[in-house]
Amino acid sequence: MRLAILGAGSVGSTLGRAWAQQGHTVIFGVRDVNAPKVQALLTETGANAQATTLTDAATQADVIVLTVTWEAMPEVVEALGTVDGKVLLDCTNPLVGNQLDAAVNSTQSGGEQVAAWFPGAKVVKIFNQIGWETMANPQYGTEAATMFYASDDADAKQIAAQLGSELGFEPIDAGALQASKFLETLAVFWGQLAYGQGLGRHIAWRLLKR
Ligand SMILES: NC(=O)c1ccc[n+]([C@@H]2O[C@H](COP(=O)([O-])OP(=O)(O)OC[C@H]3O[C@@H](n4cnc5c(N)ncnc54)[C@H](OP(=O)(O)O)[C@@H]3O)[C@@H](O)[C@H]2O)c1
């Protein structure tokens, strides 16, 4: 697949490196292609990765992966314009400080807000609910961490689940995009456990079934 990773910070660089290793073409969409950290990431990631502007990356890709900060979203929306028909994996959390943005979450989730910003895109909420440290290695002993995802589009869900599986997660369908609110709350709860309870950042979710 051709994957546009918008943002090359902790989450974007981790996901991009891992998917490039899996053989995907990874196009990082960044503000400054020549920034030393972007160039170092490209060197480290190898031949399957390249970097360009946010708009170019999104235009070239089949799947767009949103890994910028919530505060950056208005600028990113403006830069991208329409992304009709594309799968858009929303890894963001609508955080202001450590709390969910009340302006968003009183009426809808961040995932639904992203879908409202990009009405033609097939938005999937995913990769938002655990720390970046786990994203390229979700194996805990003999068990794989769970990755919940939510979307209104069945085909997009399949692609998201496949990309999650390729990283080693057990993907679990959490339902329609409206369920993003649960995934975003889960991210805040992850933070409470990691920081508030001192469990550290290498914690992840696992759904038990019988
Ligand atoms: N950190 C985690 O463990 C984690 C886990 C799950 C989800 N998330 C969510 O994932 C998102 C990214 O988190 P992160 O930890 O990867 O953040 P990060 O390391 O701070 O990286 C943020 C990225 O966004 C870019 N960016 C910032 N403002 C921008 C703008 N105005 N236009 C374009 N790009 C802009 C930054 O580019 P520059 O380098 O040019 O500043 C950087 O590449 C957040 O929404 C976060 O809530 C984070």
Tab-separated table of C-alpha atoms and ligand atoms in Angstrom:
chain	number	residue	atom	x	y	z
A	1	MET	CA	0.000	0.000	0.000
A	2	ARG	CA	0.991	3.617	-0.373
A	3	LEU	CA	0.650	5.139	3.070
A	4	ALA	CA	0.809	8.883	3.756
A	5	ILE	CA	1.844	9.410	7.353
A	6	LEU	CA	0.954	13.009	8.215
A	7	GLY	CA	3.291	14.029	11.013
A	8	ALA	CA	6.608	12.365	11.755
A	9	GLY	CA	6.671	12.701	15.534
A	10	SER	CA	6.573	9.862	18.064
A	11	VAL	CA	3.525	8.101	16.600
A	12	GLY	CA	4.098	8.904	12.916
A	13	SER	CA	7.752	7.904	12.849
A	14	THR	CA	7.074	4.654	14.746
A	15	LEU	CA	4.196	3.568	12.506
A	16	GLY	CA	5.966	4.678	9.330
A	17	ARG	CA	9.195	2.826	10.166
A	18	ALA	CA	7.286	-0.353	11.012
A	19	TRP	CA	5.113	-0.334	7.880
A	20	ALA	CA	8.097	0.461	5.656
A	21	GLN	CA	9.786	-2.626	7.102
A	22	GLN	CA	6.672	-4.595	6.134
A	23	GLY	CA	7.207	-3.489	2.526
A	24	HIS	CA	4.680	-0.651	2.282
A	25	THR	CA	5.574	2.605	0.561
A	26	VAL	CA	5.602	5.232	3.290
A	27	ILE	CA	5.285	8.903	2.410
A	28	PHE	CA	5.768	11.174	5.416
A	29	GLY	CA	3.841	14.432	5.094
A	30	VAL	CA	5.729	17.065	7.061
A	31	ARG	CA	6.103	20.831	7.447
A	32	ASP	CA	9.839	20.833	6.786
A	33	VAL	CA	11.224	18.051	4.606
A	34	ASN	CA	14.789	19.221	5.260
A	35	ALA	CA	14.515	19.198	9.057
A	36	PRO	CA	17.397	17.106	10.461
A	37	LYS	CA	14.977	14.821	12.349
A	38	VAL	CA	13.041	14.099	9.140
A	39	GLN	CA	16.228	13.380	7.206
A	40	ALA	CA	17.478	11.120	10.025
A	41	LEU	CA	14.150	9.260	9.983
A	42	LEU	CA	14.397	8.705	6.224
A	43	THR	CA	17.954	7.397	6.534
A	44	GLU	CA	16.887	5.059	9.304
A	45	THR	CA	13.723	3.885	7.541
A	46	GLY	CA	15.368	3.082	4.214
A	47	ALA	CA	14.307	2.857	0.613
A	48	ASN	CA	10.567	2.405	1.208
A	49	ALA	CA	10.201	5.846	2.799
A	50	GLN	CA	10.147	9.369	1.441
A	51	ALA	CA	9.055	12.780	2.742
A	52	THR	CA	7.162	15.593	1.130
A	53	THR	CA	4.565	18.203	2.007
A	54	LEU	CA	1.352	17.213	3.777
A	55	THR	CA	-0.679	17.906	0.635
A	56	ASP	CA	1.598	15.933	-1.707
A	57	ALA	CA	1.749	12.983	0.643
A	58	ALA	CA	-2.038	12.819	0.935
A	59	THR	CA	-2.492	13.137	-2.835
A	60	GLN	CA	-0.093	10.281	-3.587
A	61	ALA	CA	-1.388	7.784	-1.031
A	62	ASP	CA	-4.180	5.211	-0.859
A	63	VAL	CA	-4.323	5.468	2.916
A	64	ILE	CA	-3.733	8.620	4.975
A	65	VAL	CA	-2.577	8.220	8.563
A	66	LEU	CA	-3.190	11.263	10.737
A	67	THR	CA	-0.536	11.591	13.461
A	68	VAL	CA	-0.350	15.316	14.139
A	69	THR	CA	-1.291	17.064	17.361
A	70	TRP	CA	-4.921	18.055	17.820
A	71	GLU	CA	-3.921	21.718	17.901
A	72	ALA	CA	-2.439	21.294	14.393
A	73	MET	CA	-5.668	20.020	12.891
A	74	PRO	CA	-7.091	23.325	11.577
A	75	GLU	CA	-3.827	23.922	9.676
A	76	VAL	CA	-3.758	20.351	8.377
A	77	VAL	CA	-7.385	20.537	7.243
A	78	GLU	CA	-6.594	23.738	5.388
A	79	ALA	CA	-3.498	22.218	3.758
A	80	LEU	CA	-5.208	19.022	2.638
A	81	GLY	CA	-8.486	20.303	1.265
A	82	THR	CA	-10.593	17.356	0.125
A	83	VAL	CA	-9.378	13.771	0.374
A	84	ASP	CA	-12.442	12.174	-1.150
A	85	GLY	CA	-12.604	8.392	-1.314
A	86	LYS	CA	-9.408	7.804	0.673
A	87	VAL	CA	-9.075	5.771	3.812
A	88	LEU	CA	-8.051	8.059	6.672
A	89	LEU	CA	-6.721	6.451	9.842
A	90	ASP	CA	-7.199	8.922	12.679
A	91	CYS	CA	-4.609	8.255	15.380
A	92	THR	CA	-5.103	11.616	17.103
A	93	ASN	CA	-6.705	12.347	20.430
A	94	PRO	CA	-8.637	15.579	20.862
A	95	LEU	CA	-6.560	16.591	23.839
A	96	VAL	CA	-6.141	19.987	25.361
A	97	GLY	CA	-3.390	19.412	27.898
A	98	ASN	CA	-4.152	15.978	29.320
A	99	GLN	CA	-7.928	16.236	29.035
A	100	LEU	CA	-10.301	15.608	26.155
A	101	ASP	CA	-11.278	18.841	24.431
A	102	ALA	CA	-14.646	19.672	25.993
A	103	ALA	CA	-15.619	21.670	22.914
A	104	VAL	CA	-15.381	18.489	20.851
A	105	ASN	CA	-16.510	15.861	23.285
A	106	SER	CA	-19.631	17.563	24.562
A	107	THR	CA	-21.236	17.010	21.157
A	108	GLN	CA	-19.167	14.389	19.315
A	109	SER	CA	-15.887	12.527	19.387
A	110	GLY	CA	-12.627	13.610	17.801
A	111	GLY	CA	-13.076	10.851	15.221
A	112	GLU	CA	-16.428	12.293	14.187
A	113	GLN	CA	-14.925	15.782	14.094
A	114	VAL	CA	-12.212	14.485	11.739
A	115	ALA	CA	-14.925	12.949	9.539
A	116	ALA	CA	-16.736	16.302	9.517
A	117	TRP	CA	-13.503	18.028	8.426
A	118	PHE	CA	-12.999	15.456	5.629
A	119	PRO	CA	-16.533	14.520	4.553
A	120	GLY	CA	-15.419	12.410	1.569
A	121	ALA	CA	-12.888	10.338	3.493
A	122	LYS	CA	-13.402	6.882	4.990
A	123	VAL	CA	-12.336	7.670	8.533
A	124	VAL	CA	-11.201	4.973	10.960
A	125	LYS	CA	-10.275	5.768	14.559
A	126	ILE	CA	-7.311	3.571	15.473
A	127	PHE	CA	-3.799	3.617	17.055
A	128	ASN	CA	-4.876	6.330	19.527
A	129	GLN	CA	-5.372	4.334	22.738
A	130	ILE	CA	-1.861	3.249	23.770
A	131	GLY	CA	1.602	4.789	23.803
A	132	TRP	CA	3.787	4.972	20.707
A	133	GLU	CA	6.347	2.726	22.424
A	134	THR	CA	4.034	-0.260	21.958
A	135	MET	CA	2.997	0.427	18.376
A	136	ALA	CA	5.881	-1.323	16.643
A	137	ASN	CA	6.027	-4.153	19.174
A	138	PRO	CA	2.667	-5.065	20.712
A	139	GLN	CA	3.765	-8.514	21.857
A	140	TYR	CA	3.541	-9.114	25.638
A	141	GLY	CA	4.909	-12.558	26.356
A	142	THR	CA	2.743	-14.929	24.344
A	143	GLU	CA	-0.085	-12.405	23.911
A	144	ALA	CA	-0.619	-9.604	21.457
A	145	ALA	CA	-2.057	-6.291	22.647
A	146	THR	CA	-5.535	-5.418	21.407
A	147	MET	CA	-6.043	-2.523	19.030
A	148	PHE	CA	-9.630	-1.271	18.910
A	149	TYR	CA	-10.859	0.543	15.818
A	150	ALA	CA	-14.097	2.292	14.873
A	151	SER	CA	-15.484	3.366	11.511
A	152	ASP	CA	-18.631	3.585	9.423
A	153	ASP	CA	-16.914	2.058	6.387
A	154	ALA	CA	-16.503	-1.734	6.168
A	155	ASP	CA	-13.707	-1.685	3.562
A	156	ALA	CA	-11.735	0.923	5.479
A	157	LYS	CA	-12.114	-1.154	8.644
A	158	GLN	CA	-10.629	-4.134	6.848
A	159	ILE	CA	-7.599	-2.122	5.730
A	160	ALA	CA	-7.111	-0.689	9.234
A	161	ALA	CA	-7.355	-4.150	10.781
A	162	GLN	CA	-4.839	-5.524	8.292
A	163	LEU	CA	-2.370	-2.729	9.031
A	164	GLY	CA	-2.847	-3.368	12.762
A	165	SER	CA	-2.280	-7.099	12.332
A	166	GLU	CA	0.882	-6.484	10.349
A	167	LEU	CA	2.290	-4.612	13.355
A	168	GLY	CA	1.392	-7.566	15.575
A	169	PHE	CA	-1.803	-6.290	17.227
A	170	GLU	CA	-5.014	-8.208	17.724
A	171	PRO	CA	-7.422	-5.819	15.980
A	172	ILE	CA	-10.939	-5.630	17.467
A	173	ASP	CA	-13.831	-3.893	15.732
A	174	ALA	CA	-15.373	-1.467	18.246
A	175	GLY	CA	-18.259	-0.476	15.989
A	176	ALA	CA	-19.298	2.655	14.132
A	177	LEU	CA	-17.235	5.852	14.087
A	178	GLN	CA	-19.443	7.113	16.907
A	179	ALA	CA	-17.596	4.619	19.129
A	180	SER	CA	-14.479	6.821	18.757
A	181	LYS	CA	-15.596	8.470	21.984
A	182	PHE	CA	-14.885	5.242	23.855
A	183	LEU	CA	-11.477	4.852	22.204
A	184	GLU	CA	-10.594	8.451	23.068
A	185	THR	CA	-11.700	7.947	26.669
A	186	LEU	CA	-9.584	4.792	26.702
A	187	ALA	CA	-6.591	6.927	25.697
A	188	VAL	CA	-7.199	9.243	28.658
A	189	PHE	CA	-7.580	6.231	30.971
A	190	TRP	CA	-4.306	4.839	29.566
A	191	GLY	CA	-2.687	8.159	30.588
A	192	GLN	CA	-4.238	7.955	34.063
A	193	LEU	CA	-2.784	4.466	34.567
A	194	ALA	CA	0.579	5.249	32.965
A	195	TYR	CA	1.170	8.533	34.800
A	196	GLY	CA	-1.457	8.897	37.565
A	197	GLN	CA	-0.956	5.353	38.836
A	198	GLY	CA	2.706	5.148	37.911
A	199	LEU	CA	2.379	2.053	35.722
A	200	GLY	CA	4.568	3.623	33.041
A	201	ARG	CA	4.144	3.929	29.300
A	202	HIS	CA	4.688	0.284	28.353
A	203	ILE	CA	1.140	-0.727	29.185
A	204	ALA	CA	-1.453	-1.808	26.638
A	205	TRP	CA	-4.963	-3.220	26.383
A	206	ARG	CA	-5.960	-6.846	25.954
A	207	LEU	CA	-9.574	-7.970	25.472
A	208	LEU	CA	-10.321	-11.370	26.998
A	209	LYS	CA	-13.039	-13.531	25.455
A	210	ARG	CA	-14.593	-16.928	26.136
B	1	LIG	N1	2.506	9.936	21.977
B	1	LIG	C1	1.746	8.850	22.051
B	1	LIG	O1	2.133	7.845	22.667
B	1	LIG	C2	0.407	8.829	21.361
B	1	LIG	C3	-0.296	7.621	21.319
B	1	LIG	C4	-1.515	7.565	20.646
B	1	LIG	C5	-1.999	8.708	20.027
B	1	LIG	N2	-1.309	9.882	20.097
B	1	LIG	C6	-1.851	11.046	19.376
B	1	LIG	O2	-1.146	11.122	18.156
B	1	LIG	C7	-0.927	12.479	17.774
B	1	LIG	C8	0.566	12.721	17.627
B	1	LIG	O3	1.204	12.469	18.852
B	1	LIG	P1	2.809	12.404	18.944
B	1	LIG	O4	3.122	11.998	20.339
B	1	LIG	O5	3.350	11.657	17.802
B	1	LIG	O6	3.161	13.948	18.789
B	1	LIG	P2	4.580	14.572	18.408
B	1	LIG	O7	5.679	13.623	18.668
B	1	LIG	O8	4.589	15.890	19.105
B	1	LIG	O9	4.475	14.795	16.833
B	1	LIG	C9	3.493	15.656	16.344
B	1	LIG	C10	3.698	15.831	14.855
B	1	LIG	O10	2.726	16.804	14.413
B	1	LIG	C11	3.397	17.746	13.585
B	1	LIG	N3	2.749	19.041	13.624
B	1	LIG	C12	2.575	19.836	14.713
B	1	LIG	N4	1.943	20.968	14.340
B	1	LIG	C13	1.748	20.879	12.996
B	1	LIG	C14	1.144	21.731	12.034
B	1	LIG	N5	0.611	22.907	12.396
B	1	LIG	N6	1.101	21.319	10.755
B	1	LIG	C15	1.639	20.128	10.395
B	1	LIG	N7	2.217	19.276	11.252
B	1	LIG	C16	2.266	19.656	12.548
B	1	LIG	C17	4.799	17.816	14.142
B	1	LIG	O11	5.626	18.372	13.147
B	1	LIG	P3	6.940	19.213	13.507
B	1	LIG	O12	7.993	18.186	13.786
B	1	LIG	O13	7.156	19.994	12.247
B	1	LIG	O14	6.621	20.051	14.700
B	1	LIG	C18	5.076	16.355	14.445
B	1	LIG	O15	5.491	15.684	13.294
B	1	LIG	C19	-1.590	13.332	18.857
B	1	LIG	O16	-2.885	13.681	18.433
B	1	LIG	C20	-1.657	12.379	20.056
B	1	LIG	O17	-2.731	12.684	20.927
B	1	LIG	C21	-0.118	9.957	20.742
